[in-house]
XYZ file of C-alpha atoms in Angstrom:
738
model
C 98.506 80.242 41.464
C 100.271 80.308 44.805
C 100.538 84.108 44.618
C 96.831 84.437 43.808
C 95.878 82.199 46.712
C 98.097 84.186 49.008
C 96.492 87.439 47.940
C 93.015 85.987 48.296
C 93.851 84.764 51.779
C 95.141 88.138 52.806
C 92.137 89.966 51.381
C 89.567 87.696 52.884
C 89.787 84.070 51.917
C 87.048 81.856 53.256
C 87.571 81.281 56.982
C 89.674 84.407 57.586
C 86.736 86.348 59.020
C 85.848 83.462 61.266
C 89.410 83.328 62.570
C 89.288 87.031 63.301
C 85.971 86.706 65.092
C 87.115 83.718 67.159
C 89.027 85.712 69.844
C 85.993 87.931 70.337
C 83.682 84.937 70.748
C 86.064 83.339 73.235
C 86.212 86.622 75.163
C 82.413 86.856 75.319
C 82.165 83.290 76.592
C 84.838 83.951 79.250
C 83.182 87.139 80.524
C 79.704 85.600 80.603
C 81.020 82.450 82.307
C 82.665 84.483 85.050
C 79.693 86.771 85.640
C 77.080 84.004 85.631
C 79.310 81.434 87.311
C 81.255 83.299 89.983
C 78.940 86.278 90.425
C 76.150 84.441 92.298
C 78.752 82.793 94.538
C 79.316 86.185 96.147
C 76.279 85.514 98.340
C 78.382 82.965 100.249
C 80.709 85.724 101.483
C 78.060 86.722 103.980
C 77.805 83.124 105.162
C 81.478 82.652 105.979
C 80.737 83.561 109.586
C 78.641 80.390 109.812
C 81.708 78.200 109.218
C 84.143 80.202 111.338
C 85.772 78.764 114.447
C 86.568 81.635 116.802
C 86.622 79.772 120.118
C 89.812 79.168 122.046
C 90.554 75.896 120.233
C 91.130 77.814 116.988
C 94.080 79.648 118.525
C 95.668 76.973 120.741
C 99.095 75.473 120.095
C 98.626 72.060 118.484
C 100.061 69.278 120.654
C 101.286 71.610 123.418
C 101.038 70.511 127.053
C 98.298 73.029 127.844
C 96.231 71.818 124.894
C 96.536 68.149 125.906
C 95.745 69.022 129.525
C 92.688 70.988 128.427
C 91.403 68.101 126.307
C 91.800 65.666 129.207
C 90.242 68.121 131.682
C 87.058 68.165 129.595
C 86.459 64.550 130.619
C 85.897 65.587 134.232
C 82.475 66.800 135.341
C 83.365 70.392 136.154
C 80.288 71.888 134.509
C 79.939 72.480 130.801
C 79.081 76.172 130.815
C 80.730 79.480 129.947
C 80.381 82.027 132.767
C 79.035 85.486 132.048
C 79.706 87.869 134.934
C 77.173 90.642 135.420
C 78.764 93.499 137.346
C 76.533 96.076 139.032
C 77.977 99.351 140.312
C 76.668 102.627 141.669
C 77.815 105.864 143.208
C 77.059 104.649 146.758
C 77.576 101.533 148.837
C 74.968 98.901 148.058
C 72.502 98.150 150.864
C 70.114 95.296 151.590
C 67.428 96.670 149.283
C 69.904 96.772 146.377
C 71.005 93.190 146.991
C 67.373 92.061 147.196
C 66.699 93.707 143.822
C 69.704 91.909 142.358
C 68.411 88.605 143.753
C 65.181 89.199 141.878
C 67.165 89.801 138.669
C 69.061 86.554 139.214
C 65.792 84.674 139.700
C 64.391 86.084 136.491
C 67.454 85.008 134.518
C 67.381 81.398 135.710
C 64.519 80.449 133.375
C 66.270 81.670 130.233
C 66.860 78.789 127.738
C 70.586 79.519 127.442
C 71.231 79.500 131.227
C 72.803 76.232 132.388
C 72.167 75.927 136.125
C 71.453 78.385 138.939
C 72.644 81.982 138.767
C 75.167 82.634 141.540
C 74.852 85.817 143.563
C 74.502 88.599 144.214
C 78.017 88.677 145.637
C 78.872 92.034 147.294
C 82.247 93.601 146.533
C 85.100 92.754 148.890
C 87.189 95.815 148.036
C 84.480 98.305 147.076
C 80.992 98.062 148.569
C 79.481 99.949 145.615
C 80.034 96.897 143.401
C 78.308 93.498 143.262
C 78.251 90.619 140.782
C 76.058 87.846 139.440
C 77.570 84.777 137.764
C 75.363 83.535 134.924
C 76.382 80.115 133.481
C 75.823 80.161 129.703
C 75.154 76.745 128.182
C 78.225 75.693 126.207
C 75.931 74.370 123.477
C 74.310 77.764 122.942
C 75.575 80.532 120.679
C 77.587 82.516 123.235
C 77.466 85.819 121.357
C 73.718 85.539 120.842
C 73.129 84.542 124.485
C 75.179 87.455 125.804
C 73.325 89.810 123.487
C 69.989 88.604 124.891
C 71.380 88.866 128.432
C 72.376 92.472 127.891
C 68.963 93.269 126.422
C 67.253 91.638 129.418
C 69.320 93.712 131.834
C 68.427 96.897 129.950
C 64.721 95.987 130.002
C 64.818 95.281 133.764
C 67.217 97.869 135.239
C 67.956 98.266 138.934
C 67.429 101.849 140.032
C 70.656 103.739 140.582
C 72.910 100.910 139.367
C 74.740 100.299 136.104
C 75.064 96.761 134.738
C 77.935 95.434 132.611
C 78.446 91.905 131.237
C 82.023 90.624 131.284
C 83.800 87.345 132.021
C 84.675 84.671 129.434
C 81.244 84.845 127.789
C 81.288 88.656 127.642
C 84.724 88.743 126.032
C 83.732 86.041 123.525
C 80.658 88.034 122.497
C 82.590 91.285 122.080
C 85.293 89.496 120.080
C 82.625 88.099 117.751
C 81.171 91.596 117.380
C 84.611 92.966 116.447
C 84.910 90.411 113.643
C 81.399 91.260 112.512
C 82.720 94.241 110.532
C 84.624 92.023 108.123
C 81.762 91.328 105.744
C 80.817 94.946 105.082
C 83.026 97.690 106.468
C 86.362 96.066 105.677
C 85.471 95.194 102.082
C 83.908 98.603 101.455
C 86.942 100.502 102.774
C 89.334 98.335 100.749
C 87.364 98.731 97.515
C 86.982 102.503 97.884
C 90.725 102.868 98.500
C 91.538 100.749 95.441
C 89.040 102.615 93.263
C 90.473 106.026 94.188
C 94.009 104.865 93.403
C 93.004 103.277 90.094
C 91.183 106.404 88.944
C 94.295 108.440 89.736
C 96.510 105.947 87.877
C 94.410 105.421 84.754
C 92.570 108.768 84.610
C 89.754 106.771 83.083
C 86.275 106.075 84.460
C 85.864 102.682 82.768
C 89.087 100.768 83.345
C 89.038 101.011 87.183
C 85.530 99.543 87.183
C 86.683 96.606 85.064
C 89.597 95.943 87.439
C 87.337 96.191 90.509
C 84.849 93.767 88.943
C 87.717 91.367 88.262
C 88.743 91.529 91.946
C 85.155 91.078 93.167
C 84.638 88.014 90.964
C 87.883 86.561 92.310
C 86.692 87.239 95.862
C 83.332 85.598 95.156
C 85.059 82.466 93.828
C 87.538 82.400 96.718
C 84.756 82.858 99.279
C 82.757 79.980 97.813
C 85.776 77.653 97.795
C 86.739 78.597 101.357
C 83.137 78.164 102.522
C 82.885 74.704 100.965
C 86.276 73.660 102.367
C 85.524 74.926 105.881
C 82.032 73.398 105.840
C 83.587 70.041 104.942
C 86.186 70.477 107.752
C 89.031 70.436 105.220
C 90.320 73.782 106.494
C 89.825 75.893 109.617
C 88.535 79.437 109.147
C 88.525 82.095 111.864
C 87.727 85.789 111.872
C 91.271 87.028 111.371
C 91.860 84.599 108.473
C 88.688 85.822 106.779
C 89.770 89.455 107.089
C 93.190 88.689 105.612
C 91.536 86.668 102.817
C 89.386 89.624 101.749
C 92.347 91.991 101.727
C 94.749 89.696 99.891
C 92.322 88.716 97.141
C 91.394 92.324 96.360
C 94.991 93.568 96.613
C 96.640 90.717 94.724
C 94.078 90.640 91.912
C 94.434 94.406 91.478
C 98.232 94.106 91.404
C 98.103 91.461 88.682
C 95.601 93.581 86.774
C 97.875 96.624 86.938
C 100.750 94.633 85.467
C 98.616 93.201 82.671
C 96.955 96.514 81.794
C 100.301 98.333 81.693
C 101.732 95.737 79.313
C 98.523 95.824 77.247
C 98.835 99.579 76.828
C 102.438 99.153 75.686
C 101.412 96.531 73.152
C 98.557 98.674 71.806
C 101.178 101.136 70.603
C 102.836 98.347 68.602
C 99.879 96.215 67.396
C 97.072 96.994 65.007
C 94.327 95.063 66.838
C 93.269 94.626 70.442
C 93.381 90.838 70.063
C 97.066 90.907 69.113
C 97.830 93.372 71.902
C 96.047 91.248 74.514
C 97.839 88.126 73.319
C 101.246 89.807 73.415
C 100.524 91.326 76.835
C 99.498 87.943 78.238
C 102.653 86.318 76.884
C 104.729 89.057 78.463
C 103.225 88.953 81.961
C 101.976 85.408 82.457
C 105.406 84.201 83.591
C 105.964 86.894 86.242
C 102.336 86.740 87.444
C 102.362 82.953 87.795
C 105.750 83.122 89.504
C 104.459 85.831 91.821
C 101.287 83.918 92.649
C 103.218 80.687 93.053
C 105.637 82.380 95.423
C 102.798 83.650 97.612
C 100.922 80.340 97.554
C 103.978 78.256 98.394
C 105.072 80.819 100.975
C 101.773 80.807 102.883
C 101.480 77.026 102.626
C 104.697 76.907 104.641
C 102.457 77.950 107.542
C 101.218 74.347 107.588
C 104.491 73.560 109.374
C 103.391 75.761 112.303
C 102.060 74.344 115.579
C 99.688 77.198 116.414
C 96.232 76.277 115.106
C 95.410 79.815 113.936
C 98.740 80.099 112.113
C 98.417 76.722 110.422
C 94.835 77.400 109.352
C 95.717 80.662 107.586
C 97.905 79.018 104.924
C 95.247 77.119 102.926
C 92.762 80.000 103.212
C 95.178 82.501 101.657
C 96.370 79.971 99.050
C 92.787 79.537 97.817
C 92.358 83.319 97.638
C 95.536 83.887 95.626
C 94.591 81.087 93.245
C 91.221 82.732 92.577
C 92.885 86.140 92.129
C 95.377 84.958 89.509
C 92.678 82.981 87.672
C 90.462 86.058 87.364
C 93.357 88.320 86.367
C 94.490 85.973 83.591
C 91.082 84.988 82.194
C 88.268 87.428 82.935
C 90.363 90.604 82.692
C 92.047 89.839 79.320
C 88.661 88.897 77.890
C 87.119 92.152 79.109
C 90.060 94.171 77.722
C 89.707 92.464 74.356
C 86.016 93.319 74.170
C 86.620 96.939 75.182
C 89.683 97.443 72.959
C 91.249 100.893 73.074
C 88.026 102.302 74.527
C 89.026 100.833 77.907
C 91.434 103.772 78.301
C 88.907 106.455 77.298
C 89.309 109.432 77.262
C 93.100 108.860 77.024
C 92.999 105.894 74.672
C 96.411 105.090 73.154
C 96.789 105.898 69.448
C 99.019 103.464 67.613
C 100.006 105.830 64.834
C 100.802 108.713 67.187
C 102.692 106.574 69.622
C 104.654 104.874 66.861
C 105.737 108.253 65.606
C 106.762 109.163 69.116
C 109.111 106.231 69.534
C 112.424 106.925 71.122
C 113.086 109.245 73.992
C 109.581 110.673 74.070
C 108.027 107.204 74.230
C 109.818 106.523 77.477
C 109.943 109.977 78.991
C 106.400 110.890 77.948
C 104.737 108.057 79.847
C 107.588 107.347 82.261
C 109.325 110.681 82.628
C 109.748 110.410 86.397
C 111.018 106.848 86.300
C 113.265 107.626 83.367
C 114.910 110.256 85.561
C 115.158 107.807 88.478
C 116.751 105.167 86.245
C 119.221 107.678 84.875
C 120.199 108.839 88.365
C 120.670 105.269 89.602
C 122.669 104.520 86.473
C 125.060 107.393 87.166
C 125.779 106.517 90.800
C 124.705 102.934 91.568
C 127.136 102.477 94.463
C 125.957 105.601 96.252
C 122.348 104.443 95.939
C 122.765 100.882 97.168
C 125.110 101.838 100.003
C 122.872 104.698 101.135
C 119.712 102.582 100.977
C 121.347 99.659 102.767
C 122.645 101.906 105.561
C 119.177 103.411 106.031
C 117.559 99.968 106.232
C 120.256 98.642 108.564
C 119.759 101.598 110.903
C 116.056 100.797 111.169
C 116.746 97.057 111.469
C 118.894 97.701 114.558
C 115.659 98.119 116.568
C 114.121 94.845 115.331
C 115.480 92.660 118.208
C 113.557 94.862 120.644
C 110.194 94.119 119.018
C 107.880 93.052 121.831
C 105.759 90.050 120.840
C 105.088 88.643 124.305
C 101.338 88.942 123.812
C 98.753 91.084 125.545
C 95.947 90.393 127.989
C 92.413 89.687 126.880
C 91.367 93.194 127.870
C 94.156 94.781 125.786
C 93.310 93.190 122.439
C 90.454 95.650 121.809
C 91.305 99.078 120.403
C 87.905 100.568 121.173
C 85.821 100.660 124.328
C 83.865 97.440 124.786
C 81.562 96.444 127.613
C 83.531 93.344 128.602
C 86.697 95.367 129.210
C 84.887 98.122 131.117
C 83.059 95.503 133.162
C 86.328 93.729 133.988
C 87.775 96.999 135.296
C 84.700 97.496 137.477
C 84.975 93.897 138.713
C 88.633 94.402 139.628
C 87.741 97.606 141.486
C 85.079 95.810 143.483
C 86.793 92.480 144.159
C 90.505 93.126 143.629
C 92.968 91.641 141.156
C 92.231 88.132 142.465
C 88.777 88.341 140.918
C 90.349 87.626 137.541
C 92.285 84.612 138.814
C 91.834 81.265 137.060
C 93.340 78.053 138.419
C 96.024 76.048 136.711
C 94.568 72.685 135.696
C 96.774 69.677 136.443
C 95.839 66.283 134.987
C 97.797 63.539 136.710
C 97.862 59.864 137.612
C 95.333 59.145 140.380
C 97.821 57.172 142.485
C 100.129 60.200 142.688
C 97.479 62.836 143.394
C 98.631 63.570 146.959
C 102.270 63.981 145.883
C 101.215 66.291 143.029
C 99.076 68.431 145.357
C 101.953 68.729 147.836
C 104.466 69.604 145.102
C 102.107 72.224 143.654
C 101.540 73.891 147.022
C 105.303 74.202 147.521
C 105.658 76.335 144.367
C 105.896 80.100 145.074
C 102.890 81.854 143.529
C 100.497 78.926 144.162
C 98.148 79.749 147.033
C 96.476 76.350 147.213
C 95.769 73.118 145.354
C 93.180 70.361 145.612
C 91.743 67.449 143.653
C 88.415 68.011 141.905
C 85.836 65.938 143.770
C 82.284 64.774 143.268
C 79.583 66.347 145.457
C 79.507 64.663 148.892
C 77.031 64.413 151.755
C 76.332 67.626 153.682
C 79.395 68.674 155.621
C 81.610 66.027 154.011
C 84.066 66.017 151.119
C 83.169 63.989 148.068
C 85.469 61.397 146.553
C 87.968 62.483 143.869
C 86.639 62.178 140.317
C 88.714 59.586 138.446
C 88.650 59.256 134.672
C 90.786 56.562 132.992
C 93.058 56.429 136.017
C 93.569 60.201 136.087
C 92.440 62.951 138.416
C 92.186 66.683 137.947
C 93.953 69.033 140.360
C 93.160 72.752 140.481
C 96.089 74.937 141.596
C 95.057 78.484 142.533
C 97.527 81.130 141.332
C 98.170 84.328 143.245
C 98.567 86.443 140.115
C 96.202 87.221 137.253
C 96.380 84.301 134.785
C 97.516 86.490 131.859
C 100.267 88.238 133.814
C 103.984 87.569 133.518
C 104.020 86.420 137.165
C 101.406 83.743 136.484
C 103.322 82.522 133.419
C 106.519 82.253 135.489
C 104.589 80.370 138.190
C 103.346 77.833 135.627
C 106.871 77.353 134.339
C 108.095 76.615 137.895
C 105.051 74.422 138.538
C 105.862 72.247 135.540
C 109.493 71.911 136.640
C 108.393 70.909 140.137
C 105.808 68.353 138.974
C 108.296 66.798 136.536
C 110.216 65.598 139.591
C 107.222 63.575 140.861
C 108.050 60.194 139.357
C 105.180 58.330 137.735
C 102.747 61.244 137.996
C 102.830 62.110 134.276
C 101.375 65.476 135.239
C 100.200 67.871 132.530
C 99.619 71.533 133.407
C 96.962 73.514 131.547
C 94.761 76.530 132.117
C 94.893 80.149 130.995
C 98.421 80.920 132.183
C 99.765 77.641 130.772
C 98.140 78.368 127.414
C 99.740 81.826 127.389
C 103.152 80.278 128.078
C 102.745 77.574 125.418
C 101.451 80.075 122.860
C 104.546 82.244 123.277
C 106.944 79.319 123.107
C 105.124 77.739 120.163
C 105.095 81.035 118.259
C 108.861 81.300 118.741
C 109.261 77.723 117.536
C 107.043 78.413 114.510
C 109.120 81.464 113.594
C 112.387 79.498 113.645
C 110.843 76.684 111.545
C 108.656 78.563 109.053
C 110.995 81.458 108.235
C 113.849 79.289 106.842
C 111.273 77.172 105.022
C 109.769 80.228 103.326
C 113.215 81.490 102.329
C 114.148 78.155 100.767
C 110.838 77.847 98.900
C 110.987 81.399 97.518
C 114.623 80.935 96.501
C 113.785 77.739 94.625
C 110.957 79.529 92.782
C 113.245 82.388 91.733
C 116.020 80.204 90.298
C 114.105 78.832 87.273
C 112.271 82.125 86.771
C 115.437 84.240 86.526
C 117.707 81.389 85.358
C 120.305 82.568 87.798
C 121.699 81.852 91.248
C 123.071 85.303 92.012
C 119.922 87.309 91.231
C 117.707 85.225 93.580
C 120.259 85.587 96.380
C 120.325 89.336 95.801
C 116.525 89.576 95.963
C 116.267 87.390 99.067
C 118.904 89.381 100.942
C 117.228 92.665 100.016
C 113.801 91.499 101.165
C 115.055 90.046 104.455
C 116.805 93.346 105.171
C 113.593 95.164 104.314
C 111.607 92.996 106.751
C 114.089 93.617 109.557
C 113.896 97.359 108.923
C 110.096 97.294 109.007
C 110.129 95.351 112.290
C 112.525 97.950 113.707
C 110.267 100.820 112.671
C 107.319 98.916 114.129
C 109.152 98.744 117.450
C 109.571 102.517 117.539
C 106.017 103.274 116.401
C 104.217 100.767 118.630
C 106.217 101.421 121.805
C 107.220 105.084 121.633
C 104.672 106.754 119.358
C 101.387 104.893 119.898
C 102.253 103.345 123.303
C 100.569 100.049 122.367
C 100.657 96.824 124.399
C 102.924 93.981 123.332
C 102.085 92.421 119.978
C 100.547 88.997 119.599
C 103.299 86.339 119.400
C 102.359 85.438 115.797
C 102.578 88.998 114.426
C 106.292 88.796 113.431
C 105.741 85.491 111.605
C 102.659 86.682 109.713
C 104.422 89.929 108.802
C 107.473 88.020 107.544
C 105.486 85.596 105.397
C 103.416 88.343 103.801
C 106.286 90.779 103.301
C 108.683 88.250 101.806
C 106.058 86.473 99.691
C 104.366 89.717 98.598
C 107.411 91.987 98.641
C 109.346 89.652 96.406
C 106.565 90.101 93.833
C 107.728 93.575 92.935
C 111.314 92.436 92.579
C 110.065 89.555 90.409
C 108.193 91.993 88.157
C 111.300 94.172 87.890
C 113.949 91.479 87.428
C 111.946 89.304 85.041
C 111.517 92.374 82.810
C 115.208 93.210 83.306
C 116.179 89.740 82.146
C 113.913 90.080 79.124
C 115.474 93.423 78.189
C 119.011 92.279 79.025
C 118.805 89.396 76.564
C 118.133 91.917 73.799
C 120.047 95.035 74.809
C 122.701 93.974 77.319
C 122.827 94.146 81.093
C 123.160 97.841 81.927
C 120.603 99.250 79.479
C 118.349 96.261 80.156
C 118.207 96.950 83.906
C 117.671 100.674 83.378
C 114.951 100.131 80.804
C 113.206 97.640 83.100
C 113.279 100.156 85.952
C 111.939 102.861 83.638
C 109.041 100.990 82.093
C 107.952 99.094 85.238
C 108.443 101.886 87.770
C 105.004 103.401 87.456
C 102.978 100.194 87.389
C 104.884 98.525 90.238
C 104.643 101.619 92.403
C 100.911 101.778 91.729
C 100.596 98.097 92.615
C 102.497 98.632 95.856
C 100.327 101.569 96.845
C 97.196 99.531 96.107
C 98.351 96.590 98.228
C 99.455 98.879 101.057
C 96.075 100.641 101.004
C 94.146 97.367 101.079
C 96.179 96.012 103.988
C 95.772 99.310 105.825
C 92.008 98.710 105.624
C 92.474 95.927 108.212
C 92.894 98.707 110.777
C 89.130 99.332 110.671
C 88.657 96.096 112.661
C 89.154 97.233 116.286
C 91.572 94.486 117.291
C 95.190 95.079 118.277
C 96.527 92.067 116.349
C 95.064 93.143 113.011
C 96.028 96.785 113.518
C 99.679 95.924 114.153
C 99.769 93.465 111.262
C 98.135 96.038 108.975
C 100.767 98.649 109.831
C 103.732 96.305 109.390
C 102.588 94.874 106.061
C 101.339 98.173 104.591
C 104.498 100.029 105.595
C 106.673 97.111 104.508
C 105.072 96.961 101.059
C 105.792 100.670 100.587
C 109.413 100.156 101.676
C 109.763 97.286 99.200
C 108.149 99.308 96.439
C 109.823 102.689 96.902
C 113.251 101.726 98.258
C 114.110 98.081 97.690
C 112.743 97.602 94.175
C 113.319 101.171 92.977
C 116.808 101.818 94.325
C 118.506 98.964 96.184
C 117.937 96.064 93.761
C 118.656 97.918 90.482
C 121.707 99.660 91.985
C 123.129 96.356 93.222
C 122.400 94.774 89.851
C 124.375 97.517 88.108
C 127.189 97.153 90.639
C 127.414 93.419 90.026
C 127.088 93.808 86.279
C 126.491 90.744 84.123
C 127.450 88.543 87.098
C 123.910 89.190 88.366
C 122.684 86.544 85.923
C 125.359 83.927 86.634
C 125.392 81.154 85.528
C 122.699 82.037 82.979
C 123.286 83.629 79.580
C 121.534 86.929 80.266
C 123.873 89.885 80.422
C 126.443 88.481 78.034
C 127.466 90.370 74.935
C 124.582 91.287 72.615
C 124.906 89.571 69.184
C 126.462 91.583 66.390
C 124.157 93.635 64.267
C 121.637 94.209 67.025
C 120.894 97.876 67.649
C 122.068 98.766 71.162
C 120.913 102.356 70.847
C 117.710 101.498 72.676
C 114.919 103.605 73.972
C 116.308 103.217 77.489
C 119.734 104.496 76.383
C 118.239 107.487 74.632
C 116.107 108.195 77.686
C 119.204 107.973 79.859
C 121.103 110.410 77.680
C 118.137 112.764 77.610
C 118.392 113.277 81.373
C 122.144 113.610 81.343
C 123.357 110.093 82.142
C 126.496 108.649 80.614
C 125.965 105.496 78.600
C 129.105 103.623 77.576
């Protein structure tokens, strides 16, 4: 009776068909839920600009002296407007008729709704008589970018004969910066997706599978964008233009990387399983650990940025964490469901054939699909010491230039990589009025009873040309009384040098030292030069705090994943060396090849977090597979098999991520260009050198000690066949297997 029931169950007992149909029904529900649920959320991607904070406060050091001084200075009635400077220039000296025409322009601008107060000027040039300026106060409550756009249109509609107009100043630079970030929503995403699509078509040689992977990434981006929008709108996180650009890139790149790993394992399992459902299940079981560990490493790594004091640095962590969470969710739910529904047809026209591939087991199974990486594994297996020593020497040589990486920051005019009106206008302004035209005073907030002592101490500092207390308007011909707020006064100290120059920064440093000696003054120094100084010092502080924190967090993630202490140390050392080498190459490229200005102070920290958190992914994919194979076949063949079977997919994933990060270069800002180069180049170094040569060679050199104190790498139990596919592949290319 039992035998009959067993046979009936196998042939189609009641309920068997339903159980077979269940995975398909679940897959349909998952796909429909993602498309109908996350798909419409994509409309919020275009609205992220509405919840961005791109003003100066989004990039200030939290709690720094310049930030506190700036907050206190806002309490004083110094005008609540953002100046837009309209520079007029011609090929001749301006005469009375020209100045009269400019006065008429100024009069016409006064009635604009976004103008806050009278337009100052025209002011004729002091160094070049062919230049003049108008100062247009833009209401701080207005949309600065929109107001400047209308101002430029008004100047075009009412030109002055023979003169060219340019809008610069704080408002002009703010508008052009907003315009630079405006390419994020369309151009950046389009470039990234096209790059990924081209690579996927080359990898899969299939028209259908790349589309499925791209859809998976787009759904993840739609979900991430909606979550970031809701969080920023509720003031739970701070979003700025650069964070949004990085979010787009990371979601697309990370989701594609996870998809590549899953699809590669799925293809392997299709050669062993008789149904797509079984293959998808086995593939998920094989990759879910490494993918979750990879995603967890990135999330925990970027959340370490919350320990930073720079507002822009701290705000990036939660934004990226949300994006990675959406990417891994899509890769582990929508993509498996879509693969199950498509079955072997997903790989058309090169769909894997189970019977043919089963017959081809052995050397051909490895060398047919992984011939190149089989040869690489065999070569590393023959001479591991030569490979790890040679690779380490190469990386150390590049790392020798890392201490010379210039991250002192650049001026406002240097952050743009394309010609913009604000920069051109600033050059014209400097030509007409000299370098002092760009000067901005240092703002000193101090105790009112010590104002005279503070003014005297400030004037004694070399590089300060004058200082005075901000006063209320007085009767004609008389000085007004100092403005006092909560027992404090505001002192403006005029600097001789441009506020973004090294001389101005040094002057502020000396000014702070001098004012610290005025007992009871409690003086705080702010302003442009002070903010530049604090930003540099805070970025250095953030680097020394966040970097060790990231290393500890990543190390703690690797220990339970690899069940080892030695292997995580090996991976961490390799990735730190890789980062140093990339920074050294960046020094040579930025300074001697491209002749770029100094990098933003936060570039090294961002590059480190992304390269360690993302670069370790590829080592995780390799070593988790190596541990899996080592438990079955022993250490040496396990490592070589892992390198063979993961080489292609990990390299493809690295190329995809490098290509997506390189897409950041389409945004014409120096910061994003330099970050794009460092991360894209660093990912390729991690993929092609560290994971392919350095880590496996060191693992072979260390032997089974790599997995200490875990059990992996110990003797394989008796009776288990050690003549594995990897060993036969190794022998096929001439390697010696003991």
